[in-house]
Amino acid sequence: MRADGTIGNALYGNPDGHGKRSRAASLALRGRSMVSKKVATSGFERSASMAFKTITVKTENEQQMIDITQQVRLVVRESGVKSGVCRIFIPHTTAAVTINENADPNVRRDILTRLEQVAPSDGTYLHTEGNSHAHIKSSLVGSSVSVFVEAGQLVLGTWQSVFLCDFDGPRTRNVMVRVSDG
Amino acid sequence: MRADGTIGNALYGNPDGHGKRSRAASLALRGRSMVSKKVATSGFERSASMAFKTITVKTENEQQMIDITQQVRLVVRESGVKSGVCRIFIPHTTAAVTINENADPNVRRDILTRLEQVAPSDGTYLHTEGNSHAHIKSSLVGSSVSVFVEAGQLVLGTWQSVFLCDFDGPRTRNVMVRVSDG
Amino acid sequence: MRADGTIGNALYGNPDGHGKRSRAASLALRGRSMVSKKVATSGFERSASMAFKTITVKTENEQQMIDITQQVRLVVRESGVKSGVCRIFIPHTTAAVTINENADPNVRRDILTRLEQVAPSDGTYLHTEGNSHAHIKSSLVGSSVSVFVEAGQLVLGTWQSVFLCDFDGPRTRNVMVRVSDG
């Protein structure tokens, strides 16, 4: 639920359709847009030691892994939860969320390249919208992750960051974050 | 725990063995049994704002993704939880659960086809029971998902549904659902 | 947080770097070290019906799936939680956690073999540390699982065990376990 009280289609309506731009000519795995990505937060709600918030991320490549750890850390801090769990959920069927190395951007490129070999974006599929590869990658990587919260902080390994994976961008993607002491 | 108080082997005994019928001649990725699948719910237990329930699903193909969203929504409604998390867990090692597109059934077929290329059901494996491919797919897709609950409703994107994936059917599969306000 | 009150880098510092021994000559998928693996538990903390504990596992092969179910069951028992959820999180980017068959060790070997075909350890990658395959496998299998707790016991199917997957061993790996009644 957002701060304005809306939920459902108003918030998540057609999450795989809006914000879609014309498909660029080639698969962009370069991740060069990391610098210019725009991340906005909205819809904050807090009750006792709990927070539910939707982060909006504008992706800029067809396939891209964007580090959203700082945005997630902010939600954890605002939640007031000292010890608990932070869950991240992607309400899209051609995107995913994963935790992996944040140091060398080549790791992200290698992940996207191998996923592309498993499900090529120019492969043959029954689904005729041209993004079946993205649906497949979404189920392989997964739509949610959980990270522990201790001492009011997200508990990640030194090299770990949380990444939104957009397999059918560029689009405006929603990332739902829930922090609780449960 | 079920309504009759039993738990453990009585409930989950040999979940990968019972209900198994003789293997059909060819891999069925057609999903045509979607209409005739039978879904039953049992074992409801409620305490404060929490529910734990086991849904039983009879699959009808060797490999199949069955939409169980409505059954999960029912558990959420019965739980009385207004804001929290719904967790779905598959107590089988040759099945999985994922969230993906509900509109075009071809998406499910494409997912199963690509998984079959990664781990062919007629491939060569050390495990001699003939279902190693199903174990591999189970670990790739995963045995659990979490979905948020807000305003007493499961919060899914417009195109998202929850799917039980049976990679070694047809069988009777259990889907465990837990709803809590934590 | 550990019993000694430390958290963060002191605990998770360079989790992908320490304990790394020289790389053995060949990929070891034999799992023969299952017997001699050492598992230690430390850092227990309990508050009401909750527990957070870090299990330390020394892996002994380059790629290995180690059954950690008994160690997780111990944390659940010590937690005092009767009905809730047990979450397991891996704070490493070249390891993962999954649930799969515990009876025939060949299932684990088949899983590792197929993952190796998707992302060969001797493949060509942009990341120059030689372990990009392990990062890819980590995102495919995932860094966390959740298992329900009922009647004070971990609720797993008959054939299910929880496995730490080390894709870039041998190393000392941390497995974070959190049990709560939420």
Coordinates of C-alpha atoms in Angstrom, one line a residue:
Chain A
M1 CA 0.0 0.0 0.0
R2 CA 1.3 3.4 -0.8
A3 CA 1.3 6.5 1.3
D4 CA -1.7 7.7 -0.7
G5 CA -3.6 4.5 0.2
T6 CA -3.8 3.1 -3.3
I7 CA -2.8 -0.5 -4.0
G8 CA -3.2 -3.0 -6.8
N9 CA -3.7 -2.0 -10.4
A10 CA -3.2 1.7 -9.6
L11 CA 0.3 0.8 -8.4
Y12 CA 1.1 -2.4 -10.3
G13 CA -1.1 -2.0 -13.3
N14 CA 0.5 -3.4 -16.4
P15 CA 4.0 -3.4 -14.9
D16 CA 5.4 -5.2 -17.9
G17 CA 3.9 -2.8 -20.4
H18 CA 4.4 0.8 -19.3
G19 CA 7.6 2.7 -19.7
K20 CA 8.6 0.4 -22.6
R21 CA 10.6 2.2 -25.2
S22 CA 11.3 1.0 -28.7
R23 CA 13.7 -1.9 -28.7
A24 CA 17.3 -0.9 -29.4
A25 CA 19.1 -2.5 -32.3
S26 CA 21.5 -4.7 -30.3
L27 CA 21.6 -6.4 -27.0
A28 CA 23.3 -4.0 -24.6
L29 CA 25.2 -5.8 -21.9
R30 CA 27.7 -3.0 -21.4
G31 CA 26.2 -1.7 -18.2
R32 CA 27.5 1.7 -19.1
S33 CA 24.2 3.3 -17.9
M34 CA 25.0 2.4 -14.3
V35 CA 26.0 6.0 -13.7
S36 CA 23.0 7.7 -15.2
K37 CA 20.2 5.4 -13.9
K38 CA 17.5 7.2 -12.0
V39 CA 16.1 5.7 -8.8
A40 CA 13.2 7.2 -6.9
T41 CA 11.5 6.0 -3.8
S42 CA 7.8 6.5 -3.0
G43 CA 4.9 5.0 -1.1
F44 CA 6.4 4.7 2.3
E45 CA 4.4 3.3 5.1
R46 CA 5.5 2.5 8.6
S47 CA 3.8 0.8 11.5
A48 CA 5.6 -0.3 14.7
S49 CA 8.8 -1.8 13.4
M50 CA 7.8 -2.5 9.8
A51 CA 8.1 -0.8 6.5
F52 CA 6.8 -1.4 3.0
K53 CA 8.0 0.7 0.2
T54 CA 8.2 0.7 -3.5
I55 CA 11.4 1.8 -5.2
T56 CA 11.1 2.9 -8.9
V57 CA 14.0 2.2 -11.1
K58 CA 14.4 3.4 -14.7
T59 CA 16.6 0.9 -16.6
E60 CA 18.4 2.0 -19.7
N61 CA 19.5 -1.2 -21.6
E62 CA 17.6 -4.1 -23.0
Q63 CA 19.3 -6.4 -20.4
Q64 CA 20.9 -4.9 -17.3
M65 CA 21.7 -5.6 -13.7
I66 CA 21.4 -2.5 -11.6
D67 CA 22.8 -2.3 -8.1
I68 CA 19.9 -1.2 -5.8
T69 CA 21.6 -1.9 -2.5
Q70 CA 21.8 1.8 -1.4
Q71 CA 18.1 2.3 -2.0
V72 CA 17.3 -0.9 0.0
R73 CA 19.6 0.2 2.8
L74 CA 17.7 3.5 3.0
V75 CA 14.4 1.7 3.4
V76 CA 15.9 -0.5 6.2
R77 CA 17.2 2.6 7.9
E78 CA 13.8 4.4 7.7
S79 CA 12.0 1.4 8.9
G80 CA 13.5 1.5 12.4
V81 CA 13.8 -2.3 12.4
K82 CA 16.8 -3.3 14.4
S83 CA 16.7 -7.1 14.0
G84 CA 14.6 -8.7 11.3
V85 CA 14.3 -9.5 7.7
C86 CA 14.2 -7.3 4.6
R87 CA 12.4 -8.9 1.6
I88 CA 12.6 -7.6 -1.9
F89 CA 10.0 -8.5 -4.5
I90 CA 9.8 -7.7 -8.2
P91 CA 6.2 -7.4 -9.5
H92 CA 7.2 -8.1 -13.1
T93 CA 7.5 -11.2 -15.1
T94 CA 10.5 -10.2 -17.3
A95 CA 12.7 -8.9 -14.5
A96 CA 14.2 -10.5 -11.4
V97 CA 16.3 -9.8 -8.3
T98 CA 19.5 -11.4 -7.3
I99 CA 22.5 -11.0 -4.9
N100 CA 26.0 -11.1 -6.4
E101 CA 29.4 -9.4 -6.6
N102 CA 29.4 -5.6 -6.6
A103 CA 33.1 -5.0 -7.3
D104 CA 33.8 -6.0 -10.9
P105 CA 31.0 -5.0 -13.3
N106 CA 32.3 -7.8 -15.6
V107 CA 30.7 -10.3 -13.2
R108 CA 27.3 -8.8 -14.1
R109 CA 28.1 -9.0 -17.8
D110 CA 29.2 -12.6 -17.5
I111 CA 26.0 -13.5 -15.8
L112 CA 23.9 -11.8 -18.4
T113 CA 25.9 -13.4 -21.2
R114 CA 25.4 -17.0 -19.8
L115 CA 21.7 -16.4 -19.2
E116 CA 21.6 -15.3 -22.8
Q117 CA 23.1 -18.6 -23.9
V118 CA 20.5 -20.5 -22.0
A119 CA 17.6 -18.4 -23.4
P120 CA 18.8 -16.4 -26.4
S121 CA 16.8 -13.2 -27.0
D122 CA 16.8 -14.1 -30.7
G123 CA 15.8 -17.7 -30.1
T124 CA 12.7 -19.5 -31.3
Y125 CA 9.8 -19.5 -28.9
L126 CA 6.0 -20.2 -29.0
H127 CA 5.3 -16.9 -27.2
T128 CA 5.1 -14.3 -29.9
E129 CA 5.8 -11.1 -28.0
G130 CA 9.6 -11.5 -28.5
N131 CA 10.4 -11.5 -24.8
S132 CA 10.0 -15.2 -23.9
H133 CA 13.7 -15.3 -23.1
A134 CA 13.1 -12.7 -20.5
H135 CA 10.3 -14.7 -18.9
I136 CA 12.6 -17.7 -18.7
K137 CA 15.5 -15.8 -17.2
S138 CA 13.0 -14.3 -14.6
S139 CA 12.1 -17.8 -13.4
L140 CA 15.7 -18.9 -13.4
V141 CA 17.0 -16.0 -11.3
G142 CA 13.8 -15.5 -9.2
S143 CA 11.4 -12.7 -8.3
S144 CA 12.4 -12.2 -4.6
V145 CA 15.3 -12.3 -2.2
S146 CA 15.5 -12.0 1.6
V147 CA 18.3 -10.4 3.5
F148 CA 18.7 -10.3 7.3
V149 CA 18.8 -7.1 9.3
E150 CA 20.9 -6.8 12.4
A151 CA 21.9 -3.7 14.4
G152 CA 19.6 -1.8 12.1
Q153 CA 21.7 -2.7 9.1
L154 CA 21.3 -4.9 6.1
V155 CA 23.6 -7.9 6.6
L156 CA 25.4 -8.6 3.4
G157 CA 28.8 -10.2 2.7
T158 CA 31.6 -7.8 1.8
W159 CA 31.2 -8.4 -1.9
Q160 CA 27.4 -8.7 -2.0
S161 CA 25.0 -6.3 -3.5
V162 CA 21.3 -6.5 -4.4
F163 CA 20.7 -6.3 -8.2
L164 CA 17.5 -5.6 -10.1
C165 CA 17.8 -7.6 -13.3
D166 CA 15.9 -6.2 -16.3
F167 CA 15.7 -8.7 -19.1
D168 CA 13.3 -6.8 -21.3
G169 CA 14.2 -3.2 -20.9
P170 CA 14.5 -0.4 -21.0
R171 CA 11.5 0.3 -18.7
T172 CA 10.4 1.8 -15.5
R173 CA 10.5 -1.1 -13.0
N174 CA 9.0 -1.3 -9.5
V175 CA 10.9 -3.0 -6.6
M176 CA 8.9 -3.7 -3.6
V177 CA 10.7 -3.7 -0.3
R178 CA 9.3 -4.9 3.0
V179 CA 11.2 -4.8 6.3
S180 CA 9.9 -6.4 9.5
D181 CA 11.2 -7.6 12.8
G182 CA 9.6 -11.0 12.2
Chain B
M1 CA 0.6 -29.4 11.0
R2 CA -2.8 -30.5 9.7
A3 CA -6.2 -30.1 11.2
D4 CA -5.9 -33.7 12.4
G5 CA -2.7 -32.8 14.3
T6 CA -0.4 -35.0 12.2
I7 CA 2.8 -33.7 10.9
G8 CA 6.0 -35.1 9.4
N9 CA 6.0 -38.5 7.7
A10 CA 2.3 -38.9 7.9
L11 CA 1.9 -35.8 5.9
Y12 CA 5.0 -35.6 3.8
G13 CA 5.9 -39.3 3.7
N14 CA 7.6 -40.2 0.4
P15 CA 6.3 -37.1 -1.3
D16 CA 8.2 -38.0 -4.4
G17 CA 7.0 -41.5 -4.6
H18 CA 3.2 -41.7 -4.0
G19 CA 0.7 -40.9 -6.7
K20 CA 3.2 -41.7 -9.4
R21 CA 1.7 -43.2 -12.5
S22 CA 3.5 -45.0 -15.2
R23 CA 5.5 -42.7 -17.4
A24 CA 3.8 -41.6 -20.5
A25 CA 5.5 -42.2 -23.8
S26 CA 6.5 -38.7 -24.6
L27 CA 7.3 -35.5 -22.8
A28 CA 4.0 -33.6 -22.5
L29 CA 4.7 -29.8 -22.5
R30 CA 1.3 -29.0 -24.0
G31 CA -0.3 -28.0 -20.7
R32 CA -3.7 -29.0 -22.1
S33 CA -4.6 -30.5 -18.7
M34 CA -4.8 -27.0 -17.2
V35 CA -8.6 -27.2 -17.3
S36 CA -9.1 -30.5 -15.7
K37 CA -6.6 -30.3 -12.9
K38 CA -8.0 -31.0 -9.5
V39 CA -7.0 -28.8 -6.6
A40 CA -8.0 -29.5 -3.0
T41 CA -7.2 -27.7 0.2
S42 CA -6.9 -29.2 3.6
G43 CA -5.2 -28.9 7.0
F44 CA -6.1 -25.4 7.9
E45 CA -4.9 -24.0 11.1
R46 CA -5.2 -20.4 12.3
S47 CA -3.8 -18.6 15.3
A48 CA -4.0 -14.9 15.7
S49 CA -3.1 -13.5 12.3
M50 CA -1.4 -16.5 10.9
A51 CA -2.4 -19.5 8.7
F52 CA -0.6 -22.6 7.6
K53 CA -2.3 -24.8 5.0
T54 CA -1.4 -27.6 2.6
I55 CA -2.9 -27.5 -0.9
T56 CA -3.0 -30.7 -2.8
V57 CA -2.6 -30.6 -6.5
K58 CA -3.0 -33.5 -8.9
T59 CA -0.8 -32.9 -12.0
E60 CA -1.5 -34.6 -15.2
N61 CA 1.5 -34.3 -17.4
E62 CA 5.1 -35.4 -17.0
Q63 CA 6.2 -31.8 -17.0
Q64 CA 3.7 -29.1 -16.2
M65 CA 3.3 -25.6 -14.7
I66 CA 0.0 -25.2 -12.9
D67 CA -1.4 -21.9 -11.9
I68 CA -2.2 -22.1 -8.1
T69 CA -2.8 -18.4 -7.5
Q70 CA -6.5 -18.7 -6.7
Q71 CA -5.8 -21.4 -4.1
V72 CA -3.1 -19.3 -2.5
R73 CA -5.4 -16.2 -2.5
L74 CA -8.0 -18.3 -0.7
V75 CA -5.5 -19.2 2.0
V76 CA -4.6 -15.5 2.4
R77 CA -8.2 -14.5 2.7
E78 CA -9.0 -17.2 5.3
S79 CA -5.9 -16.2 7.3
G80 CA -7.3 -12.9 8.2
V81 CA -3.8 -11.3 7.7
K82 CA -4.1 -7.8 6.5
S83 CA -0.4 -6.9 6.0
G84 CA 2.3 -9.4 5.9
V85 CA 3.9 -12.1 3.9
C86 CA 2.6 -15.3 2.2
R87 CA 5.3 -18.0 1.8
I88 CA 4.8 -21.0 -0.5
F89 CA 7.0 -24.1 0.0
I90 CA 7.2 -27.3 -2.1
P91 CA 8.1 -30.4 0.0
H92 CA 9.3 -32.3 -3.1
T93 CA 12.7 -32.6 -4.8
T94 CA 11.4 -33.0 -8.4
A95 CA 9.0 -30.1 -8.3
A96 CA 9.3 -26.3 -7.8
V97 CA 7.4 -23.1 -7.5
T98 CA 7.8 -19.9 -9.5
I99 CA 6.1 -16.7 -10.4
N100 CA 5.6 -15.8 -14.0
E101 CA 3.1 -14.7 -16.7
N102 CA -0.4 -16.0 -16.5
A103 CA -1.8 -14.6 -19.7
D104 CA -0.2 -16.6 -22.6
P105 CA 0.2 -20.4 -21.8
N106 CA 3.0 -20.4 -24.4
V107 CA 5.2 -18.7 -21.8
R108 CA 4.9 -21.7 -19.6
R109 CA 5.7 -24.0 -22.5
D110 CA 8.7 -22.0 -23.5
I111 CA 10.0 -22.1 -19.9
L112 CA 9.6 -25.9 -19.7
T113 CA 11.3 -26.3 -23.1
R114 CA 14.3 -24.3 -22.2
L115 CA 14.7 -26.1 -18.9
E116 CA 14.5 -29.3 -20.9
Q117 CA 17.4 -28.1 -23.0
V118 CA 19.5 -27.4 -19.9
A119 CA 18.6 -30.7 -18.3
P120 CA 17.1 -33.1 -20.9
S121 CA 14.8 -35.8 -19.5
D122 CA 16.5 -38.3 -21.8
G123 CA 20.0 -37.1 -20.9
T124 CA 22.8 -39.1 -19.3
Y125 CA 23.0 -38.9 -15.5
L126 CA 24.6 -40.8 -12.7
H127 CA 21.3 -41.0 -10.7
T128 CA 19.6 -44.1 -12.1
E129 CA 16.0 -43.3 -11.3
G130 CA 15.4 -41.5 -14.6
N131 CA 14.4 -38.2 -12.9
S132 CA 17.7 -36.5 -12.4
H133 CA 16.7 -33.8 -14.9
A134 CA 13.7 -33.1 -12.5
H135 CA 16.0 -32.7 -9.5
I136 CA 18.2 -30.3 -11.5
K137 CA 15.2 -28.2 -12.6
S138 CA 14.0 -28.1 -9.0
S139 CA 17.2 -26.5 -7.8
L140 CA 17.3 -24.1 -10.7
V141 CA 13.7 -22.8 -10.2
G142 CA 13.6 -23.2 -6.5
S143 CA 11.4 -24.7 -3.8
S144 CA 9.9 -21.6 -2.3
V145 CA 8.6 -18.1 -3.1
S146 CA 7.4 -15.2 -0.9
V147 CA 4.7 -12.7 -1.9
F148 CA 3.6 -9.7 0.1
V149 CA 0.1 -9.3 1.5
E150 CA -1.4 -5.8 1.7
A151 CA -5.0 -4.8 2.4
G152 CA -5.7 -8.5 3.0
Q153 CA -4.7 -9.4 -0.6
L154 CA -1.8 -11.1 -2.3
V155 CA 0.2 -8.3 -4.0
L156 CA 1.1 -9.6 -7.4
G157 CA 1.9 -7.7 -10.6
T158 CA -0.9 -7.7 -13.2
W159 CA 0.7 -10.5 -15.2
Q160 CA 2.0 -12.5 -12.3
S161 CA 0.7 -15.8 -11.1
V162 CA 2.1 -18.4 -8.8
F163 CA 2.9 -21.7 -10.6
L164 CA 3.6 -25.2 -9.2
C165 CA 6.1 -26.8 -11.5
D166 CA 6.0 -30.6 -11.7
F167 CA 9.1 -31.9 -13.5
D168 CA 8.4 -35.6 -12.8
G169 CA 4.6 -36.0 -13.0
P170 CA 1.9 -36.9 -13.1
R171 CA 1.7 -37.1 -9.3
T172 CA -0.2 -35.7 -6.3
R173 CA 1.8 -32.8 -5.1
N174 CA 1.6 -30.9 -1.8
V175 CA 2.0 -27.1 -1.7
M176 CA 2.5 -25.7 1.7
V177 CA 1.3 -22.1 2.3
R178 CA 2.0 -20.0 5.3
V179 CA 0.6 -16.5 5.8
S180 CA 1.8 -14.3 8.7
D181 CA 1.8 -10.6 9.6
G182 CA 5.5 -10.8 10.3
Chain C
M1 CA 25.2 -10.3 15.4
R2 CA 27.4 -12.7 17.2
A3 CA 27.5 -13.5 20.9
D4 CA 30.6 -11.2 21.1
G5 CA 28.6 -8.4 19.7
T6 CA 30.5 -8.0 16.5
I7 CA 28.8 -7.7 13.1
G8 CA 29.7 -6.8 9.6
N9 CA 33.2 -6.9 8.4
A10 CA 34.5 -8.5 11.5
L11 CA 32.2 -11.4 10.8
Y12 CA 31.7 -11.3 7.1
G13 CA 34.9 -9.5 6.0
N14 CA 36.1 -10.7 2.7
P15 CA 33.9 -13.9 2.8
D16 CA 35.0 -14.8 -0.7
G17 CA 38.7 -14.4 0.0
H18 CA 39.7 -15.9 3.3
G19 CA 40.2 -19.6 3.8
K20 CA 40.9 -20.1 0.1
R21 CA 43.5 -22.7 -0.6
S22 CA 45.4 -23.3 -3.8
R23 CA 43.1 -24.5 -6.6
A24 CA 43.3 -28.3 -7.0
A25 CA 44.3 -29.6 -10.4
S26 CA 40.9 -30.9 -11.5
L27 CA 37.3 -30.2 -10.9
A28 CA 36.2 -32.4 -8.0
L29 CA 32.6 -33.4 -8.2
R30 CA 33.0 -36.6 -6.3
G31 CA 31.7 -35.4 -3.0
R32 CA 33.8 -37.9 -1.2
S33 CA 34.6 -35.4 1.5
M34 CA 31.1 -35.5 2.8
V35 CA 32.3 -37.6 5.7
S36 CA 35.2 -35.5 6.8
K37 CA 33.7 -32.1 6.5
K38 CA 33.9 -30.0 9.7
V39 CA 30.9 -28.0 10.8
A40 CA 31.0 -25.6 13.7
T41 CA 28.3 -23.3 15.1
S42 CA 29.0 -20.0 16.9
G43 CA 27.4 -16.7 17.5
F44 CA 24.1 -17.7 19.0
E45 CA 21.7 -15.1 20.1
R46 CA 18.2 -15.5 21.4
S47 CA 15.4 -13.1 22.2
A48 CA 11.9 -14.3 22.8
S49 CA 11.2 -16.9 20.2
M50 CA 13.9 -16.0 17.8
A51 CA 17.4 -17.1 17.0
F52 CA 20.1 -15.9 14.7
K53 CA 23.2 -18.0 14.3
T54 CA 26.1 -18.4 11.9
I55 CA 27.2 -21.9 11.0
T56 CA 30.8 -22.3 9.7
V57 CA 31.4 -25.0 7.1
K58 CA 34.8 -26.0 5.7
T59 CA 34.4 -27.3 2.2
E60 CA 37.0 -29.6 0.7
N61 CA 36.4 -29.7 -3.1
E62 CA 36.3 -27.0 -5.8
Q63 CA 32.6 -27.6 -6.3
Q64 CA 30.6 -29.4 -3.7
M65 CA 27.1 -29.7 -2.2
I66 CA 27.2 -30.3 1.5
D67 CA 24.2 -31.4 3.5
I68 CA 23.8 -28.9 6.4
T69 CA 20.3 -30.0 7.5
Q70 CA 21.4 -31.4 10.9
Q71 CA 23.2 -28.1 11.7
V72 CA 20.1 -26.2 10.7
R73 CA 17.8 -28.5 12.7
L74 CA 20.0 -27.8 15.8
V75 CA 19.6 -24.1 15.4
V76 CA 15.8 -24.5 15.1
R77 CA 15.7 -26.7 18.3
E78 CA 17.9 -24.2 20.2
S79 CA 15.7 -21.3 19.1
G80 CA 12.6 -22.5 21.0
V81 CA 10.4 -21.5 18.1
K82 CA 7.4 -23.9 17.8
S83 CA 5.7 -22.5 14.7
G84 CA 7.5 -20.1 12.3
V85 CA 10.0 -19.9 9.6
C86 CA 13.7 -20.8 9.4
R87 CA 15.7 -18.7 6.8
I88 CA 19.1 -19.6 5.6
F89 CA 21.3 -17.0 3.9
I90 CA 24.7 -17.4 2.3
P91 CA 26.9 -14.2 2.6
H92 CA 29.1 -15.2 -0.3
T93 CA 28.9 -14.5 -4.1
T94 CA 30.4 -17.8 -5.3
A95 CA 28.3 -20.1 -3.1
A96 CA 24.6 -20.8 -2.8
V97 CA 22.0 -22.8 -0.9
T98 CA 19.4 -25.2 -2.2
I99 CA 17.0 -27.9 -1.1
N100 CA 17.2 -31.2 -2.9
E101 CA 17.4 -35.0 -2.5
N102 CA 19.5 -36.4 0.3
A103 CA 19.4 -40.1 -0.5
D104 CA 21.5 -40.7 -3.6
P105 CA 24.7 -38.6 -3.7
N106 CA 24.6 -39.0 -7.5
V107 CA 21.8 -36.4 -7.6
R108 CA 24.2 -33.8 -6.2
R109 CA 26.8 -34.8 -8.8
D110 CA 24.3 -34.6 -11.6
I111 CA 23.2 -31.1 -10.4
L112 CA 26.8 -29.9 -10.3
T113 CA 27.6 -31.4 -13.7
R114 CA 24.7 -29.7 -15.4
L115 CA 25.5 -26.4 -13.8
E116 CA 29.0 -26.9 -15.1
Q117 CA 27.6 -27.3 -18.6
V118 CA 25.7 -24.0 -18.3
A119 CA 28.7 -22.1 -16.9
P120 CA 31.9 -24.1 -17.4
S121 CA 34.7 -23.4 -14.9
D122 CA 37.1 -23.3 -17.8
G123 CA 34.9 -21.2 -20.0
T124 CA 35.7 -17.7 -21.4
Y125 CA 34.6 -14.8 -19.2
L126 CA 35.2 -11.1 -18.9
H127 CA 35.8 -11.4 -15.1
T128 CA 39.5 -12.3 -14.9
E129 CA 39.6 -14.0 -11.4
G130 CA 38.7 -17.4 -12.9
N131 CA 35.6 -17.8 -10.8
S132 CA 32.9 -16.1 -13.0
H133 CA 31.3 -19.5 -13.5
A134 CA 30.8 -19.7 -9.7
H135 CA 29.2 -16.2 -9.6
I136 CA 26.8 -17.3 -12.3
K137 CA 25.9 -20.6 -10.6
S138 CA 25.3 -18.6 -7.4
S139 CA 22.7 -16.4 -9.0
L140 CA 21.0 -19.4 -10.7
V141 CA 20.7 -21.5 -7.5
G142 CA 20.2 -18.5 -5.2
S143 CA 21.6 -17.2 -1.9
S144 CA 18.7 -18.0 0.4
V145 CA 16.0 -20.5 1.2
S146 CA 13.1 -20.5 3.7
V147 CA 11.7 -23.6 5.4
F148 CA 8.7 -23.7 7.7
V149 CA 8.9 -24.8 11.4
E150 CA 6.0 -26.6 13.0
A151 CA 5.9 -28.5 16.3
G152 CA 9.4 -27.1 16.9
Q153 CA 10.8 -29.0 13.9
L154 CA 12.0 -28.1 10.5
V155 CA 9.3 -29.2 8.0
L156 CA 11.0 -30.9 5.1
G157 CA 9.8 -33.5 2.7
T158 CA 11.1 -37.0 3.3
W159 CA 13.8 -36.7 0.6
Q160 CA 14.6 -33.1 1.2
S161 CA 17.8 -31.8 2.7
V162 CA 19.3 -28.3 2.8
F163 CA 22.6 -28.1 0.9
L164 CA 25.4 -25.5 1.0
C165 CA 26.7 -25.3 -2.6
D166 CA 30.3 -24.2 -2.9
F167 CA 31.2 -23.4 -6.5
D168 CA 34.6 -21.9 -5.8
G169 CA 36.1 -24.0 -3.0
P170 CA 37.6 -25.3 -1.0
R171 CA 37.0 -22.5 1.6
T172 CA 35.6 -21.8 4.9
R173 CA 32.0 -20.7 4.3
N174 CA 29.5 -19.0 6.6
V175 CA 25.8 -20.0 6.6
M176 CA 23.5 -17.6 8.4
V177 CA 20.4 -19.1 10.0
R178 CA 17.5 -17.1 11.4
V179 CA 14.5 -18.7 13.1
S180 CA 11.5 -16.7 14.0
D181 CA 7.8 -17.2 14.8
G182 CA 6.8 -14.6 12.3

